[in-house]
Coordinates of C-alpha atoms and ligand atoms in Angstrom, one line a residue:
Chain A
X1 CA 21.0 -45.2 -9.5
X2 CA 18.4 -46.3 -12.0
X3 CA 17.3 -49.0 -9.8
X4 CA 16.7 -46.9 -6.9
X5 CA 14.8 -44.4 -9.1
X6 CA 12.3 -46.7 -10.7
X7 CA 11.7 -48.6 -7.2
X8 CA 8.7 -47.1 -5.9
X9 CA 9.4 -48.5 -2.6
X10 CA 12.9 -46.5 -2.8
X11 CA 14.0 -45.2 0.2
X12 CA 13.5 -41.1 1.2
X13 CA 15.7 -38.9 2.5
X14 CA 15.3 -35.6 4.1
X15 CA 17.7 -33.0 2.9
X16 CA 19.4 -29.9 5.7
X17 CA 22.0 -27.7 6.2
X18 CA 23.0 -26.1 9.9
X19 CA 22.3 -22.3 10.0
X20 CA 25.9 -21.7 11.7
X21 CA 26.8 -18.5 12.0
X22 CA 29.8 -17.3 13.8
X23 CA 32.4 -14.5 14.8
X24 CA 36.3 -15.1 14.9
X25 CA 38.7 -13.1 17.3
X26 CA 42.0 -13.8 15.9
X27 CA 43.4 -12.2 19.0
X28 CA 46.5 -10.2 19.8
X29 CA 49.2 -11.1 18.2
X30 CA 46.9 -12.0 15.2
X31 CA 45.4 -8.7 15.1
X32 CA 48.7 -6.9 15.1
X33 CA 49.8 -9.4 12.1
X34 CA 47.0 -8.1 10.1
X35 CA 47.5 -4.8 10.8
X36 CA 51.0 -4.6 9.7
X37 CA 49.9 -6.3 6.6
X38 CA 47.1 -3.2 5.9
X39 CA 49.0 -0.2 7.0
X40 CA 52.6 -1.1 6.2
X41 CA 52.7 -4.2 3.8
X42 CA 55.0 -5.8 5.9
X43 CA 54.4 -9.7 7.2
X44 CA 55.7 -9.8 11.0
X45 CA 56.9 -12.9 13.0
X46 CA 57.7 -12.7 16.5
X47 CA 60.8 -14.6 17.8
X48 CA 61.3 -17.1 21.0
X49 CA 65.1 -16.2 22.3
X50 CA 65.0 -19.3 24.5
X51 CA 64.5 -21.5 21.5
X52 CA 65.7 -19.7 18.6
X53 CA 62.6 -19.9 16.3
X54 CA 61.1 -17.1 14.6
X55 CA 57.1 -17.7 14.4
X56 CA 55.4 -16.2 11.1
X57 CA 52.9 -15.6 11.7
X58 CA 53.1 -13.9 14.6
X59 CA 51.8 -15.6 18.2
X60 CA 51.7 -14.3 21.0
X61 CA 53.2 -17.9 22.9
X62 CA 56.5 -20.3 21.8
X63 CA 54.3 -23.9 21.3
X64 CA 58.2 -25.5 21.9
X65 CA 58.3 -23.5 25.5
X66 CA 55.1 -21.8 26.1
X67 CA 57.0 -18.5 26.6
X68 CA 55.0 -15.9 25.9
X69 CA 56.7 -14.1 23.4
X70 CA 57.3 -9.9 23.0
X71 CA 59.8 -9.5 20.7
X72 CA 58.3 -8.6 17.2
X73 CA 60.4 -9.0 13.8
X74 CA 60.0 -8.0 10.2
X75 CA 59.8 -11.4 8.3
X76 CA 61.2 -9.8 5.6
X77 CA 60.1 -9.6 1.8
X78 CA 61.2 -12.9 0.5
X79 CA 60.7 -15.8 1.5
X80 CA 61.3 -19.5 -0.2
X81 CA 59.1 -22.0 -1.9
X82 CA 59.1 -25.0 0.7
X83 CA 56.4 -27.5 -1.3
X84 CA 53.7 -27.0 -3.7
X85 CA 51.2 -28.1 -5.6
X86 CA 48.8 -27.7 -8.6
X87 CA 45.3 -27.6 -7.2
X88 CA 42.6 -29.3 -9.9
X89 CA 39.2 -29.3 -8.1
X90 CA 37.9 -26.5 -6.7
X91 CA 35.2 -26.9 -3.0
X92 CA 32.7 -28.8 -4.7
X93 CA 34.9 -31.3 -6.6
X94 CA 34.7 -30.0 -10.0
X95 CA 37.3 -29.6 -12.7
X96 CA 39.2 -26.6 -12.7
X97 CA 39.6 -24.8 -16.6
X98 CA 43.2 -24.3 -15.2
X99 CA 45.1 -25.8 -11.9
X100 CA 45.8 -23.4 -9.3
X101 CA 49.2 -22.8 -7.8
X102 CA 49.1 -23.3 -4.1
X103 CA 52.5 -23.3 -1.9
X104 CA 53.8 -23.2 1.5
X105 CA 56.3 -20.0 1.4
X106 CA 58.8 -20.3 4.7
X107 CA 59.2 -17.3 6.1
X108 CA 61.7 -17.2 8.9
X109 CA 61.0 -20.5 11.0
X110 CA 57.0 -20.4 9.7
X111 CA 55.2 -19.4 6.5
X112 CA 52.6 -18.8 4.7
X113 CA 50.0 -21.4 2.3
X114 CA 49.2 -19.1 -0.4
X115 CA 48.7 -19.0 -4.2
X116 CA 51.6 -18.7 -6.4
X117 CA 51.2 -15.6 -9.8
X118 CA 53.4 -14.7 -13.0
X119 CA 55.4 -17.8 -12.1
X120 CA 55.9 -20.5 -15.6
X121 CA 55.3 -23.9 -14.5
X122 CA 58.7 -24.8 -16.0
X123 CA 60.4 -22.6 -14.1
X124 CA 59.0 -23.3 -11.0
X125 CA 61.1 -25.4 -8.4
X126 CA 61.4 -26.2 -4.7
X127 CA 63.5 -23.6 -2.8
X128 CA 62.3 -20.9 -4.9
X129 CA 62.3 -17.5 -3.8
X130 CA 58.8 -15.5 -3.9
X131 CA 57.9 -12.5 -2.8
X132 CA 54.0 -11.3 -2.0
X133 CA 52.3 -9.0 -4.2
X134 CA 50.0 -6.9 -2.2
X135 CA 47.0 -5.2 -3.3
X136 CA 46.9 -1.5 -3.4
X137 CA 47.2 -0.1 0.3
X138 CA 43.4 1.8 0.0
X139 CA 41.9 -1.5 -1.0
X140 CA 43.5 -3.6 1.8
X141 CA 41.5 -4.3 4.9
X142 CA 43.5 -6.6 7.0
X143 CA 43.4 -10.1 6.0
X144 CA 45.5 -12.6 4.1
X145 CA 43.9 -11.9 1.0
X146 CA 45.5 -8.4 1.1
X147 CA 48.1 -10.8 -0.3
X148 CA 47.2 -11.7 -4.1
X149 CA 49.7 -14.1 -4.3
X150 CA 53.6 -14.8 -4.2
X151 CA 55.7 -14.8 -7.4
X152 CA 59.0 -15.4 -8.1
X153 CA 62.2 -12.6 -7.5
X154 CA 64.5 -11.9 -10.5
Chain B
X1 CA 44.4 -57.5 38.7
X2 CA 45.6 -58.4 35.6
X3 CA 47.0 -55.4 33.0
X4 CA 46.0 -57.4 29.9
X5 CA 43.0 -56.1 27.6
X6 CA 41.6 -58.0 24.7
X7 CA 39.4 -57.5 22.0
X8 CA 36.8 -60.0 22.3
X9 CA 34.5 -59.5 19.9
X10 CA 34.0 -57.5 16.5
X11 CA 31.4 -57.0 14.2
X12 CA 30.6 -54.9 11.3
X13 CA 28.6 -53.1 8.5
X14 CA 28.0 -51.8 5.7
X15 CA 31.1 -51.1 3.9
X16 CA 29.4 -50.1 0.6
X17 CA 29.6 -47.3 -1.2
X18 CA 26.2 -45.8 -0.3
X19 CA 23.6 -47.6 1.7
X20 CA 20.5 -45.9 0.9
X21 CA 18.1 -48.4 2.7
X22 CA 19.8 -48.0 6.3
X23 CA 20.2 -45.1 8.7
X24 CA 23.4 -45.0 10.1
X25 CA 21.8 -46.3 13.4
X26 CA 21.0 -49.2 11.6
X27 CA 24.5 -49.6 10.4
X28 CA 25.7 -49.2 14.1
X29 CA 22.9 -51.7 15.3
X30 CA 23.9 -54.6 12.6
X31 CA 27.4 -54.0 13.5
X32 CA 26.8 -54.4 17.4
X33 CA 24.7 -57.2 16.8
X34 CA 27.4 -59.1 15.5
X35 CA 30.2 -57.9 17.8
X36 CA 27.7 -59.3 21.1
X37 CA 27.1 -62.4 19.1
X38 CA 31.0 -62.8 18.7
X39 CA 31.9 -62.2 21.7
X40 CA 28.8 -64.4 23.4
X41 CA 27.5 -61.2 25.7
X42 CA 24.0 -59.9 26.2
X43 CA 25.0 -55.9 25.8
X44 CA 22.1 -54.9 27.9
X45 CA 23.6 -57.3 31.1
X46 CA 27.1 -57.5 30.4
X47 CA 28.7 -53.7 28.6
X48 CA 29.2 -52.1 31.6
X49 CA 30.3 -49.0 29.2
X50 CA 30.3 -47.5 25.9
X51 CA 32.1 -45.7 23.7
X52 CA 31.9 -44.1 20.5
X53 CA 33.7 -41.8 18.3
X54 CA 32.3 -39.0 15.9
X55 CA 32.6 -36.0 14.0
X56 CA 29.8 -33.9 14.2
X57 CA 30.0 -32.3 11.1
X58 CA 29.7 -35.2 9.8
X59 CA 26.7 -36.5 10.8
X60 CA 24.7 -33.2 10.4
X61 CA 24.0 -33.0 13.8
X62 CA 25.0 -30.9 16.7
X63 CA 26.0 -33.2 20.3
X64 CA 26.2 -36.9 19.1
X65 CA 25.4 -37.9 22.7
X66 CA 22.0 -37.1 21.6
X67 CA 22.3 -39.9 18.7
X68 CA 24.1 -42.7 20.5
X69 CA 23.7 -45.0 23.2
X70 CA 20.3 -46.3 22.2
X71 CA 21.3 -48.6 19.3
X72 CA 24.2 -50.1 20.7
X73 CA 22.4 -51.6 24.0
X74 CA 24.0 -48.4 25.5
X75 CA 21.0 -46.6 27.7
X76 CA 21.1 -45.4 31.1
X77 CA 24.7 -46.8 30.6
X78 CA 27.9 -44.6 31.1
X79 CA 28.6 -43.8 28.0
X80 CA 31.8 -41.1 26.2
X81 CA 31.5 -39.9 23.0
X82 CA 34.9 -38.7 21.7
X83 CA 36.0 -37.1 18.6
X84 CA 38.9 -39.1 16.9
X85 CA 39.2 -41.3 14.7
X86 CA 38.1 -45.1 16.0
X87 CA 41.1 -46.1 17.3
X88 CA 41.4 -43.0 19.7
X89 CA 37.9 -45.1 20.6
X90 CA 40.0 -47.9 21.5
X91 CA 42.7 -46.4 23.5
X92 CA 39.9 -44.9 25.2
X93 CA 38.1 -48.5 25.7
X94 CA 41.4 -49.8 27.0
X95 CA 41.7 -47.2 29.4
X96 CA 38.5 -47.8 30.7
X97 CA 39.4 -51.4 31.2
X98 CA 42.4 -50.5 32.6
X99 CA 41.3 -48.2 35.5
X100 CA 39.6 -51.6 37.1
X101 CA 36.0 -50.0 36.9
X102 CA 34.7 -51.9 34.0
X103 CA 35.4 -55.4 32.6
X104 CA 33.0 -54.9 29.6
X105 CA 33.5 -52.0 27.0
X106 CA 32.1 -51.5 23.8
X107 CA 33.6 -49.2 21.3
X108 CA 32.2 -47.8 18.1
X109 CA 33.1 -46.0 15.0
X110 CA 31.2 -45.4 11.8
X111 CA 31.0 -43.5 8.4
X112 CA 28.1 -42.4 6.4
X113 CA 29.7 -40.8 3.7
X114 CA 27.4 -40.9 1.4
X115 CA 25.1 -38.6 3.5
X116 CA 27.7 -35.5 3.2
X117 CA 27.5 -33.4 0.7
X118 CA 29.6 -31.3 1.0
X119 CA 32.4 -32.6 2.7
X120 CA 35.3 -30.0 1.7
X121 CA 33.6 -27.4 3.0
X122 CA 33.3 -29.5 6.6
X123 CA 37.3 -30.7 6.3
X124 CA 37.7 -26.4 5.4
X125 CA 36.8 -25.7 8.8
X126 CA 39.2 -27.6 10.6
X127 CA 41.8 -24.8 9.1
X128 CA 42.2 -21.6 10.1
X129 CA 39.2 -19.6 10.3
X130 CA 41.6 -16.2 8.8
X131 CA 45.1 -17.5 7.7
X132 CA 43.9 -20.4 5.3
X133 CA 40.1 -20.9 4.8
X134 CA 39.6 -17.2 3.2
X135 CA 41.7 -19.0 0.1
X136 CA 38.9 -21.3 -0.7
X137 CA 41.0 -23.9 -1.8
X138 CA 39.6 -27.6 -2.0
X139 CA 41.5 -29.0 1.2
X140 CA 43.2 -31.9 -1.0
X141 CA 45.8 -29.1 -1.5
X142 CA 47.1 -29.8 1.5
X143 CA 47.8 -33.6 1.0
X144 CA 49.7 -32.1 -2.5
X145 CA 51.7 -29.8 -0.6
X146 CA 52.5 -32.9 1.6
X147 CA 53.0 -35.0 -0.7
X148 CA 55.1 -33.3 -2.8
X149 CA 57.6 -32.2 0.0
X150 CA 57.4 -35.9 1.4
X151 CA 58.4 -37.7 -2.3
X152 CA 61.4 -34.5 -2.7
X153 CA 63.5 -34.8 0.8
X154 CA 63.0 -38.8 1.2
X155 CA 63.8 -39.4 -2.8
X156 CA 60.6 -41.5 -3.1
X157 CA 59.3 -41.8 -6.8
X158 CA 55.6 -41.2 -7.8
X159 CA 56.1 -45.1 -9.1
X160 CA 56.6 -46.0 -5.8
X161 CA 53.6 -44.6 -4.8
X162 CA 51.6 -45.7 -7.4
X163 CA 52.5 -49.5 -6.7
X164 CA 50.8 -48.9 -3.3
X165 CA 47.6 -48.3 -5.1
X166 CA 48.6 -51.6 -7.1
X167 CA 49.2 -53.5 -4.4
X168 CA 46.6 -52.6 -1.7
X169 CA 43.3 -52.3 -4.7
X170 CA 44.7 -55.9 -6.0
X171 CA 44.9 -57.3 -2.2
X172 CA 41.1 -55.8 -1.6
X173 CA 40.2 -58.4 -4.7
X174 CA 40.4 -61.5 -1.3
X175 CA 38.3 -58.9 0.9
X176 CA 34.1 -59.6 0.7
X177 CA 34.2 -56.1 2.2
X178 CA 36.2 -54.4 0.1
X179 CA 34.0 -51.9 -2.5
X180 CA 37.4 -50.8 -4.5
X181 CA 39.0 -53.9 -5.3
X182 CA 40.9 -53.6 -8.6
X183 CA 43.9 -55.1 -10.8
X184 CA 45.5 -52.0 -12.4
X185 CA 48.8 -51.3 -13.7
X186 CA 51.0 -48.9 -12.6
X187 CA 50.8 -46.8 -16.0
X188 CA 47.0 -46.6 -15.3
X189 CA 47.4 -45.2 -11.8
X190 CA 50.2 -42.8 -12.9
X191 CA 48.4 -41.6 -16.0
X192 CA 45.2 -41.1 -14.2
X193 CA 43.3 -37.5 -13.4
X194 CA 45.5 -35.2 -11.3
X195 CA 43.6 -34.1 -7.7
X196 CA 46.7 -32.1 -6.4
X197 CA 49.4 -32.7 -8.1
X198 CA 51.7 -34.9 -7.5
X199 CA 48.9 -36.6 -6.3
X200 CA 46.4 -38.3 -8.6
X201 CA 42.8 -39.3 -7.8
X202 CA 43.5 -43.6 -8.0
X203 CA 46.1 -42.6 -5.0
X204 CA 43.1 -40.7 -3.2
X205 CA 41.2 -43.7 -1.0
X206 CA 37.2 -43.3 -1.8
X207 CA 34.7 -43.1 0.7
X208 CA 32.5 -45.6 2.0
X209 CA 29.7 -46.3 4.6
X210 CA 30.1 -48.7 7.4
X211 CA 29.7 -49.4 11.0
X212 CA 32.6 -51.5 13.5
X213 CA 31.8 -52.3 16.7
X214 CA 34.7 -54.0 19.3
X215 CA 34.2 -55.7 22.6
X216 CA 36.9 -55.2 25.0
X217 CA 37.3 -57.3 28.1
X218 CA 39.6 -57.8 31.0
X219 CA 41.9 -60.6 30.7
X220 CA 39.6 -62.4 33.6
X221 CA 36.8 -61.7 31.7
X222 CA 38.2 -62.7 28.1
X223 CA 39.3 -65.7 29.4
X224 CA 35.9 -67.1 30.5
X225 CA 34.2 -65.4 26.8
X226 CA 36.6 -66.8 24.7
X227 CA 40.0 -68.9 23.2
X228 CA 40.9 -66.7 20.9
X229 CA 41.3 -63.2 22.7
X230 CA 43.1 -60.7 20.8
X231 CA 45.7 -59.0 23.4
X232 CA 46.2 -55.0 23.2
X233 CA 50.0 -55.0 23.8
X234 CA 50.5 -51.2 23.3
X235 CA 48.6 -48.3 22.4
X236 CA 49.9 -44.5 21.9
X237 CA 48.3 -41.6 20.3
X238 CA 50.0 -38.4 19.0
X239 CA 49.1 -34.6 17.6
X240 CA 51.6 -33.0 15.5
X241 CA 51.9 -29.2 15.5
X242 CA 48.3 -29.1 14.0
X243 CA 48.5 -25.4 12.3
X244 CA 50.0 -25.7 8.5
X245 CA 51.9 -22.7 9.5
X246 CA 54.8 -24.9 12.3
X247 CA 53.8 -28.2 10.9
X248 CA 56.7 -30.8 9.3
X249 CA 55.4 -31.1 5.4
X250 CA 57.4 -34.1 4.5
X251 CA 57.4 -36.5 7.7
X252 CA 54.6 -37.6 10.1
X253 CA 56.4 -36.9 13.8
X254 CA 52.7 -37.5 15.0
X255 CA 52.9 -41.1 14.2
X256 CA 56.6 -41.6 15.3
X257 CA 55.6 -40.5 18.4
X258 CA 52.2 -42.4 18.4
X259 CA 54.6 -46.0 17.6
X260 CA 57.1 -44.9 20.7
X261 CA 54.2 -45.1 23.4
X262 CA 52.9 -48.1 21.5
X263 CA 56.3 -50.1 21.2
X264 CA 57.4 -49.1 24.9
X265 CA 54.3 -50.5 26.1
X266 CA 54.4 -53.5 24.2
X267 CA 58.1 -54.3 24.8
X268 CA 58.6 -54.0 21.0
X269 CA 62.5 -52.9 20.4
X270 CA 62.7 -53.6 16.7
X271 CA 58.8 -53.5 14.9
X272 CA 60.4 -55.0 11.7
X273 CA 61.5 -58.4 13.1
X274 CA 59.0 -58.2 15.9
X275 CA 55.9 -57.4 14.5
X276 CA 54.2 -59.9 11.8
X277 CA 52.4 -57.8 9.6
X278 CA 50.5 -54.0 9.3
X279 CA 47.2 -52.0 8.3
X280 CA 48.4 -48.7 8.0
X281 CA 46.6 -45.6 7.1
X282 CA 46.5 -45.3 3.1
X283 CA 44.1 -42.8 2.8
X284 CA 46.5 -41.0 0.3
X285 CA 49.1 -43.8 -1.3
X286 CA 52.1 -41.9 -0.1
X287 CA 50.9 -42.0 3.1
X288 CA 51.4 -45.9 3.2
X289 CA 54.9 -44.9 2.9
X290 CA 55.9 -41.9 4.9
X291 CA 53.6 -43.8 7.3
X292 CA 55.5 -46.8 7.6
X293 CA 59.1 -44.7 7.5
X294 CA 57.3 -42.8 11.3
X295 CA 56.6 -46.5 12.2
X296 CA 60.4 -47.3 11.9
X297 CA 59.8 -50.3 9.9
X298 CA 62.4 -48.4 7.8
X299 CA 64.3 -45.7 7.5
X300 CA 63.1 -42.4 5.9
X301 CA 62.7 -43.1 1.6
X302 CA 63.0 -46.8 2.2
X303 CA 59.4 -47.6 2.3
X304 CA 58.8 -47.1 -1.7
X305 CA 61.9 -49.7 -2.5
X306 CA 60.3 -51.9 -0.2
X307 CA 57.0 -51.9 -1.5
X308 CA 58.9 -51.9 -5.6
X309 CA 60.9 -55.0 -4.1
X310 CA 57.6 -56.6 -2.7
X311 CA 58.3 -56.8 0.7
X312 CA 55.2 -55.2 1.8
X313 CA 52.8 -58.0 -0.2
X314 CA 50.8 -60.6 1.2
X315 CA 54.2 -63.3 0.6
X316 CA 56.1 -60.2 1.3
X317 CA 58.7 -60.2 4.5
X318 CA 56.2 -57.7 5.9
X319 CA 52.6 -57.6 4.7
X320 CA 50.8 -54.1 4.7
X321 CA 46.8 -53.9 4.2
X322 CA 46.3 -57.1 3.1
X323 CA 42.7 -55.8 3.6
X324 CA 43.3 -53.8 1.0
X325 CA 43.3 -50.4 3.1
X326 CA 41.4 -47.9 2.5
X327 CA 42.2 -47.4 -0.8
X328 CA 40.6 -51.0 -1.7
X329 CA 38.1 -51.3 1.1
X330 CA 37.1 -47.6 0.8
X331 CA 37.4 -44.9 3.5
X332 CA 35.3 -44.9 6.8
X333 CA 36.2 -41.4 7.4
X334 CA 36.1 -41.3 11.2
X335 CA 35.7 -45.5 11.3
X336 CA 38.3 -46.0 9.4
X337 CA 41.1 -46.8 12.3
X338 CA 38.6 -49.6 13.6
X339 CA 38.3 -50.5 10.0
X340 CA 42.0 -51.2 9.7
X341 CA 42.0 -52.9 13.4
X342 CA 39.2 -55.5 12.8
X343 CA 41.6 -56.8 9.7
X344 CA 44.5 -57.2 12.4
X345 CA 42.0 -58.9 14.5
X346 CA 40.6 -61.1 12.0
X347 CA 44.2 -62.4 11.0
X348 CA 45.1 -63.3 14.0
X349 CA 42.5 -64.9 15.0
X350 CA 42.9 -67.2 11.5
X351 CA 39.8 -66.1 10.5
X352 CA 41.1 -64.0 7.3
X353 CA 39.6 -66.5 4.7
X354 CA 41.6 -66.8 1.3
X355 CA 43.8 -63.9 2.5
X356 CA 44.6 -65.5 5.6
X357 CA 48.4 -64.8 6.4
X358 CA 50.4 -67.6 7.7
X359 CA 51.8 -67.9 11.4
X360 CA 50.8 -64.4 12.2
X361 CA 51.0 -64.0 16.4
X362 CA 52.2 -60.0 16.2
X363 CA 49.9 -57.4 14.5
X364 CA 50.3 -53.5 14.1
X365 CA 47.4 -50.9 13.1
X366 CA 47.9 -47.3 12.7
X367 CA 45.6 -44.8 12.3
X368 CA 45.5 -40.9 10.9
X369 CA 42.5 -38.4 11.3
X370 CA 43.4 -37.3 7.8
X371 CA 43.6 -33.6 6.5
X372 CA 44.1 -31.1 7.9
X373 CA 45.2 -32.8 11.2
X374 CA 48.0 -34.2 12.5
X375 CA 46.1 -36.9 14.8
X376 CA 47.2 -40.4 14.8
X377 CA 47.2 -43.8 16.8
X378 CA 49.1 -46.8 16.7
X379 CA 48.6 -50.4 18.5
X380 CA 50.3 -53.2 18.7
X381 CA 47.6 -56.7 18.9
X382 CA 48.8 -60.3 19.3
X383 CA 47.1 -63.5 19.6
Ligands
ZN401 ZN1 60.4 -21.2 23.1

């Protein structure tokens, strides 16, 4: 503001940040996620009988039952376009040169949020089916970015 | 004892867009200043208790107890500070009233927006450390992904949501508080910047600074400070399944819950004929609606024929944010619940100036802690 900057009585302020710095265990179940994901290319759920849901990702507890859960499943390699959207700012608020493709895939009773590739706008539609493209097994090292992105199946 | 509660007094601040000569303690001092002189109570002899509601993050700091009592009259007082958003403060108040210790309880909330600088990267956090934040995407994607899903299984058109912007910046032109009043059509708010589409950036609510304190009393107590107590029939809160991964992207479950509590407590069997009028979370437009669908004011992809048809204006069958919500008053971040509540509080009391409502006795307010979460509170208030 003009004003403020010409007022030499303006008002200060003191600029900081907070130095945090911090380690994530993503646990058991989440470990074993991201291992199939680096070794296998596979994405892995693990299923509650008592309720019927299949959770991908994989937990280690049903949140409907607090069972804790043993039995692990192959999600598969397709899953289906639930919602998305076409991202135009990027973390510090400024324009994108292009919007990004952003979905929620579901993948057995969960899913994934992950970018959308080789997909036409046009042809792009709710209910889709998607599969991930995964980076080159040597370059992976267990984490969801092993996944490049999901793009449509022919 | 009695079971009643009632807000007693209320008092505010700020609600600019920046306020670059005042510290947020300031803001939080003006605004208790005016809630003690409302409600006719010396805060160092009378609050028995205080409460106040923060984000962290948001404030730059680490432990807000370290940052509180002292400018609301609060020291070597018993005093909470919660995380939430302010109306999880006033459940919280009303509890305290409510277990018979306390007969005096002040509750704050407050934003200081324009201090963050970097608020994406604060809301980032609250996802997944290893499934979502490695993306680095701008966490508005989130309300696109809802929105989206919300407007394709309830039928709701982007016009629909667009006349909430119309209708709640146009309603903020009668509010001295609101920064974001304006009269725009619904081609300008449709043919605006994207953000994540389908939403556009005149359906995002901007942020604002500002400080609301509330004074809660007993019913013995409210009844010797004043004649125009303001009764908390009902309060319920709610979380959703928080993770994006088990989450419902097209409903608010959260808040249908949150309204249950609320409307059991209050004895409230059917909220549209019983209930007056509503300030409902607006932070995103479509969020009036899908908001007010949970509140069962309608059914599911009725909300945006209601609001076309005008029900939900001022001289509509059932008024929503007269204020102007957030998008016209600008958002309060983690004040904004209390925000919304001092308008309910305000028009009931008759005290709503030129956007007074007529024969209002029944008021609802409903809150959301906005993305990522699935947090939300409703209350019921009458006169
Ligand atoms: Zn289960």
């Amino acid at each position: 503001m003009t004003l403020l900057e010409r007022d030499p009585n303006a008002p200060v302020f003191w600029k900081g940040n907070m130095p945090v710095t911090s380690r994530y265990t993503f646990g058991l179940a989440g470990e074993r996620f991201f291992r199939a994901i680096k070794d296998e290319g596979r994405i892995l759920g693990t299923r509650c009988p008592e309720c019927d849901i299949t959770y991908v990702p994989a937990t280690l507890f049903c949140e409907r039952c607090m069972a804790e859960l043993t039995e692990w499943v192959d999600a598969g390699e397709i899953g289906e376009v639930h919602t998305y959207t076409l991202l135009f700012e990027d973390m510090d608020g400024n324009r994108l040169p292009e919007p990004e493709i952003v979905a929620f895939v579901r993948l057995g009773d969960g899913g994934l949020v992950h970018r959308l590739g080789e997909v036409e706008l046009d042809e792009l539609y709710i209910g889709m089916n998607v599969e991930p493209v995964f980076k080159p097994a040597a370059e992976r090292t267990g984490s969801i970015l092993d996944i490049l992105y999901f793009r449509p199946v022919d | 004892m009695s079971e009643r509660v009632a807000i007693v007094g209320v008092g505010w601040a700020g609600f600019r867009p920046s306020t670059p000569y005042q510290s947020y303690k300031e803001l939080m001092y003006e605004a208790a200043v005016r809630a003690y002189a409302d409600a006719g109570v010396d805060p160092r002899r009378d609050i028995e208790t205080f409460v106040t509601v923060s984000e962290d993050f948001h404030e730059g700091t680490s432990i807000f107890d370290e940052y509180t009592p002292d400018q609301l009259g609060g020291a070597l007082k018993p005093v909470h500070t919660i995380g939430g958003d302010g109306l999880h403060g006033l459940a919280t108040g009303y509890m305290l009233v409510r277990t018979g210790r306390f007969s005096l309880v002040t509750v704050e909330a407050h934003s200081k927006a324009s201090n963050i600088l970097t608020l994406p990267y604060i809301t980032a956090y609250a996802q997944d450390p290893v499934l979502n934040r490695p993306l680095r995407l701008n966490p508005e994607y989130i309300a696109g992904l809802e929105m989206h899903r919300y407007l394709y299984e309830t039928d709701t058109t982007p016009e629909q949501c667009a006349a909430v912007v119309v209708k709640n910046k146009r309603n903020a032109l009668l509010n001295p508080l609101a920064s974001f009043a304006a009269d725009l059509t619904l081609d300008e708010v449709l043919n605006g910047p994207p953000v994540a589409w389908p939403l556009g950036r005149h359906e995002v609510a901007p942020l604002a600074d500002g400080a609301v304190v509330m004074v809660l009393a007993s019913e013995e107590k409210a009844r010797l400070l004043t004649d125009k107590p303001v009764w908390i029939r009902g309060i319920g809160w709610c979380n959703g399944p928080a993770s994006l991964e088990s989450r419902d992207w097209a409903d608010a479950p959260h808040i249908r819950e949150a309204a249950r509590l609320a409307y059991r407590q209050a004895g409230i069997r059917d909220p549209f004929q019983e209930i007056d009028f509503a300030e409902v979370d607006d932070t995103y437009a479509f969020k009036e609606l899908q908001h007010l669908e949970a509140l069962g004011i309608c059914l599911p992809g009725e909300a945006g024929l209601l609001t076309e048809q005008g029900a939900t204006e001022p001289d509509g069958e059932f008024p929503v944010n007269v204020s102007g919500g957030s998008l016209g008053v600008g958002h309060l971040l983690d004040g904004t619940g209390l925000a919304r509540a001092l308008e309910v509080v305000l028009q009931l009391r008759g005290e709503a100036g030129p956007r007074q409502l007529e024969d209002v006795e029944v008021g609802l307010v409903q809150s959301w802690r906005g993305v990522p979460t699935t947090s939300g509170v409703v209350a019921v208030l009458s006169n």
